[in-house]
Every structure is written in C-alpha cells, then in structure tokens.
CSV table of C-alpha atoms and ligand atoms in Angstrom, one decimal:
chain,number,residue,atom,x,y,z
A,1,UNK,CA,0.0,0.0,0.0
A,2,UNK,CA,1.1,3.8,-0.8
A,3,UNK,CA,0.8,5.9,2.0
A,4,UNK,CA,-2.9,7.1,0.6
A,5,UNK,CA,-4.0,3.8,1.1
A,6,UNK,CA,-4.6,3.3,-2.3
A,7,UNK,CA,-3.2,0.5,-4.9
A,8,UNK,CA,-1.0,1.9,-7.1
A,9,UNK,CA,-1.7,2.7,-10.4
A,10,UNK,CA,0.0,-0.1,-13.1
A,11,UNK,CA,2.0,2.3,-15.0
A,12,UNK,CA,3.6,3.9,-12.0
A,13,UNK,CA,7.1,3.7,-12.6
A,14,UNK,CA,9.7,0.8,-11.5
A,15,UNK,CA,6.4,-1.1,-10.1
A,16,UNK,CA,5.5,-4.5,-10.8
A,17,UNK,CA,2.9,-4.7,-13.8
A,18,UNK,CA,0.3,-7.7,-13.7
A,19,UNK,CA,-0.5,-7.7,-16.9
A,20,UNK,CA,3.3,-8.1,-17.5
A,21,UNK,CA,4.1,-10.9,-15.3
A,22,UNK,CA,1.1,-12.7,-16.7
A,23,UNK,CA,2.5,-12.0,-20.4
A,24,UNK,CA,5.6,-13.4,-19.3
A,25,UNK,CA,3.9,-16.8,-18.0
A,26,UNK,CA,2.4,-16.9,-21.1
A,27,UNK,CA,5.8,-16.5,-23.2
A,28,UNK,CA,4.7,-13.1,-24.3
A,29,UNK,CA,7.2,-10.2,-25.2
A,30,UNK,CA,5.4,-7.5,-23.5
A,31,UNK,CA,7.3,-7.8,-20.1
A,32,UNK,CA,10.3,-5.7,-18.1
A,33,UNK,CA,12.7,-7.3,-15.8
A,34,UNK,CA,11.1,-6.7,-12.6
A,35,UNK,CA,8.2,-8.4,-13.8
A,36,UNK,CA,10.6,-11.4,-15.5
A,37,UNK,CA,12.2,-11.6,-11.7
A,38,UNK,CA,8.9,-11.9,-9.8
A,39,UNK,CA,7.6,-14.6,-12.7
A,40,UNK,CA,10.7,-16.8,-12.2
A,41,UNK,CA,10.7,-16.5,-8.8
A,42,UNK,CA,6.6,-18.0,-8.9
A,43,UNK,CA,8.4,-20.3,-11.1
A,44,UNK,CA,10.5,-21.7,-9.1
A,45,UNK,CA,8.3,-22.2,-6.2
A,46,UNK,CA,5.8,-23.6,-8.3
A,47,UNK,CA,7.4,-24.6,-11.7
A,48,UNK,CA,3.6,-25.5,-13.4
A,49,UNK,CA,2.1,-22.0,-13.0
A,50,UNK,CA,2.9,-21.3,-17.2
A,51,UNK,CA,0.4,-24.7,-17.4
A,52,UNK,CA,-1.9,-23.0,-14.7
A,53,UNK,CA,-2.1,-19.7,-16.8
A,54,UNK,CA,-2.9,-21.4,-19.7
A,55,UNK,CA,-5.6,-24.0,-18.0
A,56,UNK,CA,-6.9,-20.1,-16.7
A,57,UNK,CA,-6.7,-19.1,-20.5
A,58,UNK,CA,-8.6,-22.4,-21.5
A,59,UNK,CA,-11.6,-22.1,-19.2
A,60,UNK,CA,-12.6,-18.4,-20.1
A,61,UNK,CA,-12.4,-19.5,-23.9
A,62,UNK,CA,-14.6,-22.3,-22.1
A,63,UNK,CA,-17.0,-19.7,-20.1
A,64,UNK,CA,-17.5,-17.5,-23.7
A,65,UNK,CA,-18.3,-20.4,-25.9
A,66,UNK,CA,-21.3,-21.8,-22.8
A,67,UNK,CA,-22.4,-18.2,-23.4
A,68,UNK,CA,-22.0,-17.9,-26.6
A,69,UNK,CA,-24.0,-21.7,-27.3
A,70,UNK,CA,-26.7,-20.0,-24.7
A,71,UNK,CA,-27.5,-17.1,-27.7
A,72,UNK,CA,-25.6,-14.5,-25.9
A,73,UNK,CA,-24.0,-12.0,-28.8
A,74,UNK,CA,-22.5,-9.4,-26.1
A,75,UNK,CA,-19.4,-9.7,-23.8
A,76,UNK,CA,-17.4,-7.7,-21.7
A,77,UNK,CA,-13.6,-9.2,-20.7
A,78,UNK,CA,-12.6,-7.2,-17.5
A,79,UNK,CA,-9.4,-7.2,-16.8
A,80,UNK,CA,-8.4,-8.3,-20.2
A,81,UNK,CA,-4.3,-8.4,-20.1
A,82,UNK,CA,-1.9,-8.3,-23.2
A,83,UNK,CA,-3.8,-10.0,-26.1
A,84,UNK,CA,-3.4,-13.3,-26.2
A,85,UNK,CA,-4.7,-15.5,-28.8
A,86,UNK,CA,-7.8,-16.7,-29.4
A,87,UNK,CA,-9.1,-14.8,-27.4
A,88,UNK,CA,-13.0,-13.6,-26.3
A,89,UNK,CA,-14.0,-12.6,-29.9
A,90,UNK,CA,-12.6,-15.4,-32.2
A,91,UNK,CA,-14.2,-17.7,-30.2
A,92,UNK,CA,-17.6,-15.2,-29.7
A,93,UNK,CA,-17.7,-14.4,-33.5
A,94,UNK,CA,-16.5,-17.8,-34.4
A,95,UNK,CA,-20.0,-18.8,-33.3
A,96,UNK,CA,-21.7,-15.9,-34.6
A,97,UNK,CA,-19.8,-12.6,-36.5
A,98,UNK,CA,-21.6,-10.2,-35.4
A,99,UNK,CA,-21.0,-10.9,-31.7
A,100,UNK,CA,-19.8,-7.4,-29.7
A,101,UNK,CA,-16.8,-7.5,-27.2
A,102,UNK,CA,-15.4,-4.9,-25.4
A,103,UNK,CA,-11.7,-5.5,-23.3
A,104,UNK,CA,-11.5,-3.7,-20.8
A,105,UNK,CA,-8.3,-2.9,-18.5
A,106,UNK,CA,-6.8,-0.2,-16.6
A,107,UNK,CA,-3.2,-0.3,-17.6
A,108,UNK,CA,-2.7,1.9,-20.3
A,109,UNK,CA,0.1,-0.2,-22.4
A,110,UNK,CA,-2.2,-3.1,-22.2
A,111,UNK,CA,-4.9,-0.7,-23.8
A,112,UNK,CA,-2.6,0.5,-26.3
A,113,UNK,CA,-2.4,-3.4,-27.5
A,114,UNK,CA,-5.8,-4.0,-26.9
A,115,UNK,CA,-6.6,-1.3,-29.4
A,116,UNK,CA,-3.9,-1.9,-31.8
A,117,UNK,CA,-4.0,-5.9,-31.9
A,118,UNK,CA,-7.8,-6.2,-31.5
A,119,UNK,CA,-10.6,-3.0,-31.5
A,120,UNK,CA,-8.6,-1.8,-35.0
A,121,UNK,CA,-8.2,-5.1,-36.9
A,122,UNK,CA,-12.0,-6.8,-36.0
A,123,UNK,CA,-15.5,-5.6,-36.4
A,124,UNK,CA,-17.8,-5.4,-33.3
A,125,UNK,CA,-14.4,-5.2,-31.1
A,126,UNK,CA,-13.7,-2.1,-28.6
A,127,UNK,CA,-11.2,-1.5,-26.2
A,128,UNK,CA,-11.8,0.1,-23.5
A,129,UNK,CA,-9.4,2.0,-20.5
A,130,UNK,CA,-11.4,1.5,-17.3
A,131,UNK,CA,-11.1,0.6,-13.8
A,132,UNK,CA,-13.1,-1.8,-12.4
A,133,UNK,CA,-12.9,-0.3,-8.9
A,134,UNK,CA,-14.7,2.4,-10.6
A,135,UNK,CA,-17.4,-0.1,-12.1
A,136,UNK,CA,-20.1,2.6,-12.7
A,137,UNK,CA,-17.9,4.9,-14.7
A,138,UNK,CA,-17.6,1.9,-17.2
A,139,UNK,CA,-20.7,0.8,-17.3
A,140,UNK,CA,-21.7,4.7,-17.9
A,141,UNK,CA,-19.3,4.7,-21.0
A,142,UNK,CA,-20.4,1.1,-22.1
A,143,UNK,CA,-24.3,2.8,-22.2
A,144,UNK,CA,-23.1,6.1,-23.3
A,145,UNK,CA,-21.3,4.8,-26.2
A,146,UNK,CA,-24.5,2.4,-26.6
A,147,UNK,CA,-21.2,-1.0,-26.7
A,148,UNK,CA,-23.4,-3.0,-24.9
A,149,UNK,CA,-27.1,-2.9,-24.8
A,150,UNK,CA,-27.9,-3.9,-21.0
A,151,UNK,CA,-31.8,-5.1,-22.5
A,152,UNK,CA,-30.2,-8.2,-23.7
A,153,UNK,CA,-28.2,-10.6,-21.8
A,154,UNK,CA,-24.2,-10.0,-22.0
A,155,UNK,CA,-21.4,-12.5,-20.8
A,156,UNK,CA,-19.0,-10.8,-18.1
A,157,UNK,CA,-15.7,-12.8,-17.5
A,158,UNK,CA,-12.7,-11.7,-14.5
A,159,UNK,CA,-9.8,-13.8,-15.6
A,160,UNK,CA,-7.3,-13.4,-12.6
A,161,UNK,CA,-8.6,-9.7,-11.8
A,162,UNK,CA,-10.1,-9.7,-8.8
A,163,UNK,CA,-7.6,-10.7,-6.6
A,164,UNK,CA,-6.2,-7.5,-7.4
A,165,UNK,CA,-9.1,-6.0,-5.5
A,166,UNK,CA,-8.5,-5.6,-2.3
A,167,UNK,CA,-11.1,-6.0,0.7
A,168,UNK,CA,-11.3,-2.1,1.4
A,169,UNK,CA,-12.4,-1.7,-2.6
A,170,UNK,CA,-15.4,-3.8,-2.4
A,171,UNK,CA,-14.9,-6.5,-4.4
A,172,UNK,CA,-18.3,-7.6,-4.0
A,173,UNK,CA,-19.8,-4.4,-4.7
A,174,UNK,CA,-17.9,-4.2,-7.9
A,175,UNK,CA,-19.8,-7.3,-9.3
A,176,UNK,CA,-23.3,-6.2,-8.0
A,177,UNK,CA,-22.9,-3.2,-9.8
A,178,UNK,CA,-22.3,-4.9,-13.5
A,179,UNK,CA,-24.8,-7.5,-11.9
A,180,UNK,CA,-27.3,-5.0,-11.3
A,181,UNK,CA,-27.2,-3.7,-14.9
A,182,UNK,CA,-27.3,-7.2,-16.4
A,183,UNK,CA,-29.8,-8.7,-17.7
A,184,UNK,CA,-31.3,-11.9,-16.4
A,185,UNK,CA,-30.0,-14.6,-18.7
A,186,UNK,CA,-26.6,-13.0,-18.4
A,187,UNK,CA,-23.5,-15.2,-17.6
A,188,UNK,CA,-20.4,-14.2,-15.2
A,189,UNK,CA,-17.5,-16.0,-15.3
A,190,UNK,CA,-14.3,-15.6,-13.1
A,191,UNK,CA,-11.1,-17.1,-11.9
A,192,UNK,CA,-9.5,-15.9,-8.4
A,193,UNK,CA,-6.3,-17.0,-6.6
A,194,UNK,CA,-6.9,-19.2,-3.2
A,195,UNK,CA,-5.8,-19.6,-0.2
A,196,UNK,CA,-5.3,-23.0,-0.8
A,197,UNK,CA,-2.0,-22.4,-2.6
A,198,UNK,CA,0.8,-23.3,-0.9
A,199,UNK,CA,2.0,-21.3,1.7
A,200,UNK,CA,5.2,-20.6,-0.3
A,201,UNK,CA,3.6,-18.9,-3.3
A,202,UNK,CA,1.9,-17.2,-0.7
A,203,UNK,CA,4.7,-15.7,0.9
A,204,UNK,CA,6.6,-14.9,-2.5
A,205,UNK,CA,3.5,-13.0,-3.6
A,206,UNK,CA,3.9,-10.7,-0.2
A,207,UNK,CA,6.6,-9.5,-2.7
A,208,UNK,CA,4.1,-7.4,-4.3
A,209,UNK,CA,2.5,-5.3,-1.9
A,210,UNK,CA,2.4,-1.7,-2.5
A,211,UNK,CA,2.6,-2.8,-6.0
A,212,UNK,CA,-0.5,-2.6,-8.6
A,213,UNK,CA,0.5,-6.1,-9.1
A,214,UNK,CA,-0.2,-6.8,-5.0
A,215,UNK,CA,-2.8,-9.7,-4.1
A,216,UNK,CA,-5.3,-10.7,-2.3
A,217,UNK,CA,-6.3,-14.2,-2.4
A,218,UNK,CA,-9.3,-15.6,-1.3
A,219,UNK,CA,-11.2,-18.9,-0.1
A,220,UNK,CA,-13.2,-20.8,-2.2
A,221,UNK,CA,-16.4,-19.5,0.5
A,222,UNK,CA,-15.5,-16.3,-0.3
A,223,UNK,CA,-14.8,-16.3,-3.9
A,224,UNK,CA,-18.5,-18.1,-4.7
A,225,UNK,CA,-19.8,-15.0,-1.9
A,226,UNK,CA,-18.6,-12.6,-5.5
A,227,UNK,CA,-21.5,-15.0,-7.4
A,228,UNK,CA,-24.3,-13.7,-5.1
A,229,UNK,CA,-27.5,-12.9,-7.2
A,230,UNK,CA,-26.3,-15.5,-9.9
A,231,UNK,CA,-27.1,-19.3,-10.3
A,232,UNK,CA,-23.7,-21.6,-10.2
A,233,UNK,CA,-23.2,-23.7,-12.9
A,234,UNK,CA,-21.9,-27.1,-12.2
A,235,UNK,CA,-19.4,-27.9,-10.6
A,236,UNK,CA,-19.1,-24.7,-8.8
A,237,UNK,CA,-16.2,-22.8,-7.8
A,238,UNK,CA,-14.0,-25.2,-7.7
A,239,UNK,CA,-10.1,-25.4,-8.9
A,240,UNK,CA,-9.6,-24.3,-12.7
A,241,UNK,CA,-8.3,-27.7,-13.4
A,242,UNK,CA,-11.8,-29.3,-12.8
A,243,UNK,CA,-13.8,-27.1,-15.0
A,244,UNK,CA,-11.5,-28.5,-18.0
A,245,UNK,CA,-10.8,-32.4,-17.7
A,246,UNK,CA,-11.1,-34.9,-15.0
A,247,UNK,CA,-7.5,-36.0,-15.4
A,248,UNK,CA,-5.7,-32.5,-15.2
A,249,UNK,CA,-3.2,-32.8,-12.1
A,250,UNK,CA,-3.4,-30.0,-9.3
A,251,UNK,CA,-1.1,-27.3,-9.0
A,252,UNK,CA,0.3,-25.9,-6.1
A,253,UNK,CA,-0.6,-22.0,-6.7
A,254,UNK,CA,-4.6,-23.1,-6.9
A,255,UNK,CA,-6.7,-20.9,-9.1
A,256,UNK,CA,-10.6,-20.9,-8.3
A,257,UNK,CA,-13.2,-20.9,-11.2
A,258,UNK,CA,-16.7,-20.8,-11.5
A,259,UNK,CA,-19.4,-19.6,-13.9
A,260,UNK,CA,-22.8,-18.1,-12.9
A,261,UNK,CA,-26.2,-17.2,-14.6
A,262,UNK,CA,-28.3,-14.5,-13.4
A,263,UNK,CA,-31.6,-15.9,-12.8
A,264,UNK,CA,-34.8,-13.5,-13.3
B,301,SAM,C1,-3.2,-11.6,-14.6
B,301,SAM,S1,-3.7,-10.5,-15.9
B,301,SAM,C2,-5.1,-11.5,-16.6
B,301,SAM,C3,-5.3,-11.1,-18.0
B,301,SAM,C4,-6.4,-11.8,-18.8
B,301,SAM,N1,-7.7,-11.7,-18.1
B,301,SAM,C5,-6.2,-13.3,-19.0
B,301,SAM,O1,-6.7,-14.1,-18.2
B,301,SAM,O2,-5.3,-13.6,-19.8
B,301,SAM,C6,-4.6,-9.3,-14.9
B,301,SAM,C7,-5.1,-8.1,-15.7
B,301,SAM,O3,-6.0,-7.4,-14.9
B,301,SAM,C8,-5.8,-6.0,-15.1
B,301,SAM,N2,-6.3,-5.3,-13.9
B,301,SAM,C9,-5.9,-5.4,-12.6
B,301,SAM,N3,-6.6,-4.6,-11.8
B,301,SAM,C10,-7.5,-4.0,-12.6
B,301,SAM,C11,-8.5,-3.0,-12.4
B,301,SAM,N4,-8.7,-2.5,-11.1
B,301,SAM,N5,-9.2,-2.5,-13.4
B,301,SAM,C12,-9.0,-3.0,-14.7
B,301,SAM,N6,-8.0,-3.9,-15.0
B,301,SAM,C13,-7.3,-4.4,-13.9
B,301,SAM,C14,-4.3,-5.9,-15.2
B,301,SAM,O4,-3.9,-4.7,-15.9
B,301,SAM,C15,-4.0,-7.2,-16.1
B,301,SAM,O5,-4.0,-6.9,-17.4
C-alpha cells in the first residue's frame, strides 16, 4: 500500500505490472525485468504456474463459448491483459460474426495493444481503458457509447482480476454493480487466486504489496460469496483444473473458477 492507502496505479514507474508478469507466464514479449524476476521466482516455487495460466486461459475460452452456445452475442472481458490468442472474440464471433466485445483494462500499455491488436483489426471489437474499482464509470461509458445494450443478456468474464481487488475496494460491490445492470440470462465468469495455494507462493507474492501487481487471495467460500445474485453452474467454484478435464493434475498455486447465470 502507498501511504494514501490506495493500490497503485500499473503504470507507476519501476512497479511490478500484472498484466506483464502474466505475459511473461504466457511467453509473451510484452514484459520488463522486474516483472521477469517476480515470474521466475513464482516459477521456481511452483514450476507448473505457465500450465496453470494457460488452464486459466482455456476455461474463459470455455466460459465464452457456454455463453455464446446459450445465444448471448454481447461480452465484456474485464481485466483483459496483453492479447493473447484466441481470445474472447474469435471464439464469440466464431460462433456468430456479429457478436460485440469490449476488453476492458486499466493499464494503459495493455490498452494501447488492446486497441492496436484487436478494436482496430475486427468488427464489433472495442477496447476500453477503465477501472473496475470504478465499475459505474464503465458501465456509464459502455451505455453512453450504446457497446453494450444492457436489454439483452451480456457475458461478463474476470480472468485473474479480482484478486487485485483488495477487501477495502469492495470487491463484492464491484460485481453487484455490472450485476445490477445485467440482464437476467446473463452469464459471469471468473477465476480468483486461493488460499489453498501453498504457503510458499503465498509468501513470494507478499513481494508485491504496495505494487498494482499486490494480491489478495481468497477462499473458495469467499470467492462463490462474488456470485451472489447469480445461479452456479456445475461444478461450482472449484479449482480451474476441474472445470476442463477430469484427469488434469493440481497445481500448487490453486486458481478458483466458476461460472454463474443471473436468474430472473
Ligand atoms: C493476470 S492478468 C489477466 C489477463 C487476462 N484476463 C487473462 O486471463 O489472460 C490481470 C489483468 O487485470 C488488469 N487489472 C488489474 N486490476 C485492474 C483494475 N482495477 N481494473 C482493470 N483492470 C485491472 C491488469 O492490468 C492485467 O491486465
């Protein structure tokens, strides 16, 4: 934490970068060598985390194409990272062309991507620069902007953001307010670090407070508490790994995920 009590911003300088350390599990480019030193030293506590990312990558593919199979044409990727392909709209408009996504993210360099790898080169794509801790100023651009019409049902996903949030920014509230706009027939989708990891990750991740990169892992009671006004689908929040196949092995940094449907 800053002395304001606020997390910093990502593109504070000399900071650790989420987005970046996430890029760099994922054998992107887009990465510094702070980030490259907090990624090896995850690594090297827990040497499957590159898998883990991608098993996180692999369910919100996963999450858009239950949506997408439902009739939902409309999704909004929070916290959307360096693009990484496919991503929400080649699956979305694999299914239907004229499906709408907007990525959203707060880190500007990741915004500058979003728009130059995605928004510019496909129809119905739009990236957007927004904070989630400020959820109604988003959703007042996504309306004002008419991106998403909140009549219709619209697909939400969180990959790995909201353990970013921490406690004092209301998590929950975050979700109630997209929730609240959504309409029923809407889908959420998230994953979310746990406590369950093991107590070394835990402590090398202590490494990032005060940094926009800090964490705040949760349990899997709390976690399903962010799905509050939505119906679970099976099997719940549960570890990434058992969303995808029955014989995936566990990992020792645990990543929750779940997938919800608003109900009437
Ligand atoms: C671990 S990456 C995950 C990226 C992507 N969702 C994926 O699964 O590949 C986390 C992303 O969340 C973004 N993020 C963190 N806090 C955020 C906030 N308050 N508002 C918007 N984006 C945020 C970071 O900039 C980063 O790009």
């Amino acid at each position: 934490m800053t002395d304001d009590n606020r997390t910093p911003q990502p593109f504070e300088h000399g900071h650790l970068n989420s987005a970046r350390i996430y890029d760099y599990l994922l054998s992107g480019k887009d990465n510094r060598e702070i980030d490259r030193d907090m990624g090896d030293k995850l690594l090297s506590h827990a040497p499957e985390l590159k898998t883990l990312a991608w098993f996180c990558r692999s369910f919100m593919l996963k999450a858009v194409q239950l949506a997408a199979d439902a009739g939902i044409r409309q999704f909004i990727d929070l916290g959307s990272g360096i693009p990484n392909s496919p991503n929400v709209h080649e699956v979305a408009q694999e299914i239907d062309p004229s499906s709408r996504v907007v990525y959203v993210d707060y880190d500007p360099v990741v915004h500058t991507h979003c728009d130059a790898l995605l928004a510019a080169k496909a129809d119905g794509v739009t990236a957007l620069l927004g904070d989630i801790r400020h959820p109604h100023k988003i959703l007042d651009e996504l309306k004002h902007r008419t991106l998403i019409d909140f009549n219709e049902p619209v697909a939400v996903s969180l990959i790995g953001v909201m353990h970013y949030v921490m406690e004092f920014e209301d998590p929950a509230g975050i979700i109630a307010a997209f929730r609240d706009e959504m309409a029923s027939g809407s889908y959420l989708a998230l994953t979310h670090g746990s406590l369950d990891s093991y107590p070394e990750i835990l402590q090398v991740l202590t490494a990032t407070k005060g940094t926009s990169a800090q964490v705040e892992f949760r349990t899997a009671a709390q976690t399903e508490a962010l799905f509050a006004g939505f119906e679970l689908f099976e099997p719940g929040v549960v570890p990434v790994q058992e969303w995808l196949r029955p014989d995936l092995p566990s990992t020792r940094m645990v990543m929750l995920a779940g997938i919800g449907r608003k109900g009437k």
